Short mmCIF file of C-alpha atoms in Angstrom, two decimals:
data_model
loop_
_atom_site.label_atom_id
_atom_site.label_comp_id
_atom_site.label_asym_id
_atom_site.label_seq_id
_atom_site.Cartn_x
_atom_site.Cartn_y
_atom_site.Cartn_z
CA UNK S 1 -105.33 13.68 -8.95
CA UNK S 2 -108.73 14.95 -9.64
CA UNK S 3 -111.14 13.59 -12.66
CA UNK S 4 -113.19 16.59 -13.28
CA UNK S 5 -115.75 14.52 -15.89
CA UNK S 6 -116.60 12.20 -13.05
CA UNK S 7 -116.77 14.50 -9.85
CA UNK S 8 -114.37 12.26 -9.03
CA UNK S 9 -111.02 13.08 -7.07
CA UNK S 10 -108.14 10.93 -6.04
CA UNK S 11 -104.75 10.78 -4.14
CA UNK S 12 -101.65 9.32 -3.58
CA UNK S 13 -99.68 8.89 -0.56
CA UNK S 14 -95.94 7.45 0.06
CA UNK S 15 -95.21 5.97 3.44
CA UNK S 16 -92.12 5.62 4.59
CA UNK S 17 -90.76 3.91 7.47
CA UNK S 18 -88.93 5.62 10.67
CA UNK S 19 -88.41 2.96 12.60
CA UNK S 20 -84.87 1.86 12.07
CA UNK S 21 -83.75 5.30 11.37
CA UNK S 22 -84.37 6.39 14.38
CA UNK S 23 -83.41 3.51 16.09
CA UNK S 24 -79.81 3.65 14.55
CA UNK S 25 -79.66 7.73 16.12
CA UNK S 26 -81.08 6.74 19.46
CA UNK S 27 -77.79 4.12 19.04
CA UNK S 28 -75.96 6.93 17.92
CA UNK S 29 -76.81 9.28 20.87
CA UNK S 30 -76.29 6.42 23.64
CA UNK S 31 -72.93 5.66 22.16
CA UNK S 32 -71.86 9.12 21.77
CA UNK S 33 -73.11 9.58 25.53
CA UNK S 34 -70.89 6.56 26.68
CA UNK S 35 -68.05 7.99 25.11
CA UNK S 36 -68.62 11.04 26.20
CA UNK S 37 -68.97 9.59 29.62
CA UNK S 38 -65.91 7.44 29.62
CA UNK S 39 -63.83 10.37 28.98
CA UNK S 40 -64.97 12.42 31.78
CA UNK S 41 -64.88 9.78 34.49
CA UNK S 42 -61.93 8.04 33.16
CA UNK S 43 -59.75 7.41 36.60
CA UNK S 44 -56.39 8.56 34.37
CA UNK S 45 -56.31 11.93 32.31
CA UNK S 46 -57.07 12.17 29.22
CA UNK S 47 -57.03 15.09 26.53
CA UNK S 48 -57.80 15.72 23.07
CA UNK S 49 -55.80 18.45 20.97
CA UNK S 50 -55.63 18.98 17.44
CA UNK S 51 -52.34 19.58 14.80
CA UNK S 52 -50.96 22.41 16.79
CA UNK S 53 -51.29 20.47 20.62
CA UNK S 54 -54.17 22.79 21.20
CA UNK S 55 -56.39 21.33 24.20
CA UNK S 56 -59.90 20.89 22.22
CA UNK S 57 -61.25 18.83 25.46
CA UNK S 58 -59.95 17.92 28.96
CA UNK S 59 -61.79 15.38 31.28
CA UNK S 60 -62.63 16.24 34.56
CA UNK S 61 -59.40 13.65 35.99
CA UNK S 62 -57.28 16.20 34.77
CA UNK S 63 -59.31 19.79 35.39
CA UNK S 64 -59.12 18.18 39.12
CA UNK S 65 -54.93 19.08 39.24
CA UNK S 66 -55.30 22.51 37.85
CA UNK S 67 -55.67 25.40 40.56
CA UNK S 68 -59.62 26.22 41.07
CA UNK S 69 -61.20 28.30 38.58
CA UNK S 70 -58.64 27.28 35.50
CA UNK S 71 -59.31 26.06 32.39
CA UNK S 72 -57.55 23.75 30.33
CA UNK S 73 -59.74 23.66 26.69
CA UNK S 74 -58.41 26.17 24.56
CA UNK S 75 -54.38 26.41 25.78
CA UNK S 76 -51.44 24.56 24.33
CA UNK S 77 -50.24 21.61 25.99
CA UNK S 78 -46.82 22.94 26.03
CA UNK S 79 -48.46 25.76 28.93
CA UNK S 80 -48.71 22.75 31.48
CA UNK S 81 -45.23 20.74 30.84
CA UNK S 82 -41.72 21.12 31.68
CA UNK S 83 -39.41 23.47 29.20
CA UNK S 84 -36.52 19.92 28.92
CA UNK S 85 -39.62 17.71 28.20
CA UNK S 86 -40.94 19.74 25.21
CA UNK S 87 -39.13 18.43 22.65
CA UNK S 88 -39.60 14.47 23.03
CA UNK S 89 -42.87 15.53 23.49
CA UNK S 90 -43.77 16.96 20.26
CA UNK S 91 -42.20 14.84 18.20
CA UNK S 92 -44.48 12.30 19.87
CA UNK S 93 -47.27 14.06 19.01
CA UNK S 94 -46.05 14.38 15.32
CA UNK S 95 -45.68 10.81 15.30
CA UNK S 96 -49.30 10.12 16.52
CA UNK S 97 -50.70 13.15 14.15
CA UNK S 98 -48.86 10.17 11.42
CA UNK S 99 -50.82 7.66 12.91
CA UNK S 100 -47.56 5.93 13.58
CA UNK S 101 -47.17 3.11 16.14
CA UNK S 102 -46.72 4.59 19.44
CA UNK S 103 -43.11 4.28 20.78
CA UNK S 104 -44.68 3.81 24.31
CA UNK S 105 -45.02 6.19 27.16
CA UNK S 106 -43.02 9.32 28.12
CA UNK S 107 -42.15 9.97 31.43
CA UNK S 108 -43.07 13.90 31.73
CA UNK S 109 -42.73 16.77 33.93
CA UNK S 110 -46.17 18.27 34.71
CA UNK S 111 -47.09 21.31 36.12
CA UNK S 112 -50.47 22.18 37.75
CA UNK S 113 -50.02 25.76 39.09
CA UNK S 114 -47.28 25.76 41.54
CA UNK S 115 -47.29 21.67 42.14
CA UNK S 116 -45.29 19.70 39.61
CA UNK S 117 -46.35 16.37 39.14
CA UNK S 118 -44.61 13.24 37.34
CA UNK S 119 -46.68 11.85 34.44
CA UNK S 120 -46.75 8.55 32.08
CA UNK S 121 -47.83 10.21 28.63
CA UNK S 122 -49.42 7.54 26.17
CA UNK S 123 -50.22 9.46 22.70
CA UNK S 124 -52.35 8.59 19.58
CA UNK S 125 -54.20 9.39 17.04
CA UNK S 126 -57.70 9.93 16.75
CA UNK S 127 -59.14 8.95 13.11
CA UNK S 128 -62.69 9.72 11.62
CA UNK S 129 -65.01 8.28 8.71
CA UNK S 130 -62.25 8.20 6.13
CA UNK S 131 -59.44 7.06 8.17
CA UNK S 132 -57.55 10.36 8.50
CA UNK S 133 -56.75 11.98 11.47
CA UNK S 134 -58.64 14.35 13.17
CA UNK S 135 -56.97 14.85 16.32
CA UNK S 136 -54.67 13.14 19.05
CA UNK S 137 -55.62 11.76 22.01
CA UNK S 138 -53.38 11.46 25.37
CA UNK S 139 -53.55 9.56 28.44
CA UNK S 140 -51.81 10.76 31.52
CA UNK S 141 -51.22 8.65 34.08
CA UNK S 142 -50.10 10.34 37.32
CA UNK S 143 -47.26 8.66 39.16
CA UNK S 144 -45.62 11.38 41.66
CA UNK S 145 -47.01 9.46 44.94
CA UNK S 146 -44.97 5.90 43.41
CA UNK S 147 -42.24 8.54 42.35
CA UNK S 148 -42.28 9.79 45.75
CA UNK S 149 -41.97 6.80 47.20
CA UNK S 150 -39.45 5.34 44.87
CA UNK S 151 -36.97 8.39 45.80
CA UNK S 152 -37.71 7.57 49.56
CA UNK S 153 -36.61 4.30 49.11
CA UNK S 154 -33.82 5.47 47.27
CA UNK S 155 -33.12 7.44 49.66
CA UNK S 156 -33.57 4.84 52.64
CA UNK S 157 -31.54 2.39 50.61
CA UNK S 158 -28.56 4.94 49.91
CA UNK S 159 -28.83 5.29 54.42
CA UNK S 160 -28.78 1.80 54.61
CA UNK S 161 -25.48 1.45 52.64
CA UNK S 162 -24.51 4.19 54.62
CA UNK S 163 -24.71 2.57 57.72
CA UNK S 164 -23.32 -0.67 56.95
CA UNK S 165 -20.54 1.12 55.71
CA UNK S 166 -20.10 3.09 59.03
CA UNK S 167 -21.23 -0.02 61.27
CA UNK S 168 -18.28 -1.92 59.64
CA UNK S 169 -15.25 0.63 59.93
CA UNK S 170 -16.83 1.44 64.23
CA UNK S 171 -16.11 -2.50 64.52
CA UNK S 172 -13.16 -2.57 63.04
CA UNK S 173 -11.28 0.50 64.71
CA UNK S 174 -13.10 -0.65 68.21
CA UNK S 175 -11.05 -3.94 67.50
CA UNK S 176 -7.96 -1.84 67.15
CA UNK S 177 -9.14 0.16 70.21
CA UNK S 178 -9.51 -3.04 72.29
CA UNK S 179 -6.10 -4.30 70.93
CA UNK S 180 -4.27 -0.73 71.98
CA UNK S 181 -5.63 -0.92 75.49
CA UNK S 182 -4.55 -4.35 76.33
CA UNK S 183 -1.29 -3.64 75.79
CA UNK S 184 -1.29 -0.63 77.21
CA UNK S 185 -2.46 -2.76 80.40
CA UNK S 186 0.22 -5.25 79.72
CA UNK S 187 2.77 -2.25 80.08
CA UNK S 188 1.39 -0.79 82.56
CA UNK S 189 1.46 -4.27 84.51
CA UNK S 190 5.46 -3.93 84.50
CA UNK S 191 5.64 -0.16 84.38
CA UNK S 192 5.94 1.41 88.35
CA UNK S 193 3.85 4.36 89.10
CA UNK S 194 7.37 6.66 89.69
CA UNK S 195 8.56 5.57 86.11
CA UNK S 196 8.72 8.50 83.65
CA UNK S 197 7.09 6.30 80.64
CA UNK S 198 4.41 5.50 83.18
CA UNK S 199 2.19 9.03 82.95
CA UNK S 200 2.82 8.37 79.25
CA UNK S 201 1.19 4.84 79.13
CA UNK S 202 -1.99 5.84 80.96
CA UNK S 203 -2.41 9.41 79.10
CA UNK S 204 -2.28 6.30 76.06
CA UNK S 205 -4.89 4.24 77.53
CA UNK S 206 -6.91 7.15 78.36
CA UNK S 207 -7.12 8.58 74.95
CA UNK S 208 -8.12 4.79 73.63
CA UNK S 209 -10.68 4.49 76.10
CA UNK S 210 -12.24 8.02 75.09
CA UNK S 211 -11.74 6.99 71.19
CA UNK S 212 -13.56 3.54 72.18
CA UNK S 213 -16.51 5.56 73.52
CA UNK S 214 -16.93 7.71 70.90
CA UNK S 215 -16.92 4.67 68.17
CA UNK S 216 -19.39 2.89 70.71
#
């Protein structure tokens, strides 16, 4: 303010400081960097669609099963999943757009061009500043290789059973077997070669012996 009777001229000045503001957004940027980087290296896939199961985001965990060159930001969810799994599925998503407890994990059909792969799907939702929710987040958790391996063990088990079962009924007819030939040898034994039930005994024997081979 100047005093123009007195050549005189003044001023006023109002510091402010920056400090902590800018301390709280360099806090802000590092966490939102974390996050950000958490998402993309997470070792499990992990999406983030809005209220129509719209992929907003995908990390790179799960851009790594689609074919080269595809996209996943931008398509529904229901584009990658199998048509018997779609119904569960979005009443999940309903239920985490609620922000309802999560009833656990779905076991889902995936598909990632031509490969289908077997998923764990976790589902909630995501809330912002006021507590309402903004979007839903998933976690899928591939599990074909322990599927795989579960249905070759099945499998292995099923063979197993299998051959027990087949093991047990071979010893039991070879005891049979055994039993038929040793009376056929106790016949024969008083049986004469010119006897007419003699041809008959041995073309018994014979047969048993074959049959005993083929069980062996």
């Amino acid at each position: 303010v100047g005093d123009a009777a007195k050549g005189e001229a003044r001023s006023r000045s109002v510091v402010r400081n920056l400090s902590l503001e800018r301390e709280r957004r360099s806090a802000l940027r590092t966490a939102e960097r974390r996050f950000q980087e958490f998402f993309d290296h997470a070792p499990v896939s992990v999406l983030l669609l809005d209220a129509d199961a719209v992929i907003l985001e995908a990390n790179v965990t799960f851009t790594a099963l689609l074919p080269e060159g595809e996209t996943a930001a931008g398509r529904s969810l229901f584009d990658f999943v199998n048509q018997d799994d779609r119904d569960y599925i979005d009443r999940q998503l309903q239920a985490a757009w609620a922000n309802e407890p999560a009833s656990g994990p779905l076991e889902v059909a995936l598909f990632s061009g031509p490969q289908q792969r077997q998923m764990e799907l976790y589902a909630s939702g995501m809330t912002d500043a006021e507590g309402g929710v903004s979007g839903i987040l998933l976690h899928l958790i591939d599990n074909t290789t322990q599927r795989n391996l579960e249905l070759q063990f099945a499998q292995s088990q099923k063979m197993q059973a299998v051959g027990q079962l087949a093991g047990g009924v071979a010893h039991d007819f070879n005891n049979l077997l055994t039993a038929m030939i040793g009376h056929c040898d106790l016949l024969l034994l008083r049986a004469r070669p010119g006897d007419e039930t003699f041809p008959d005994i041995m073309q018994v024997k014979q047969n048993a012996n074959r049959a005993a081979n083929l069980v062996r």
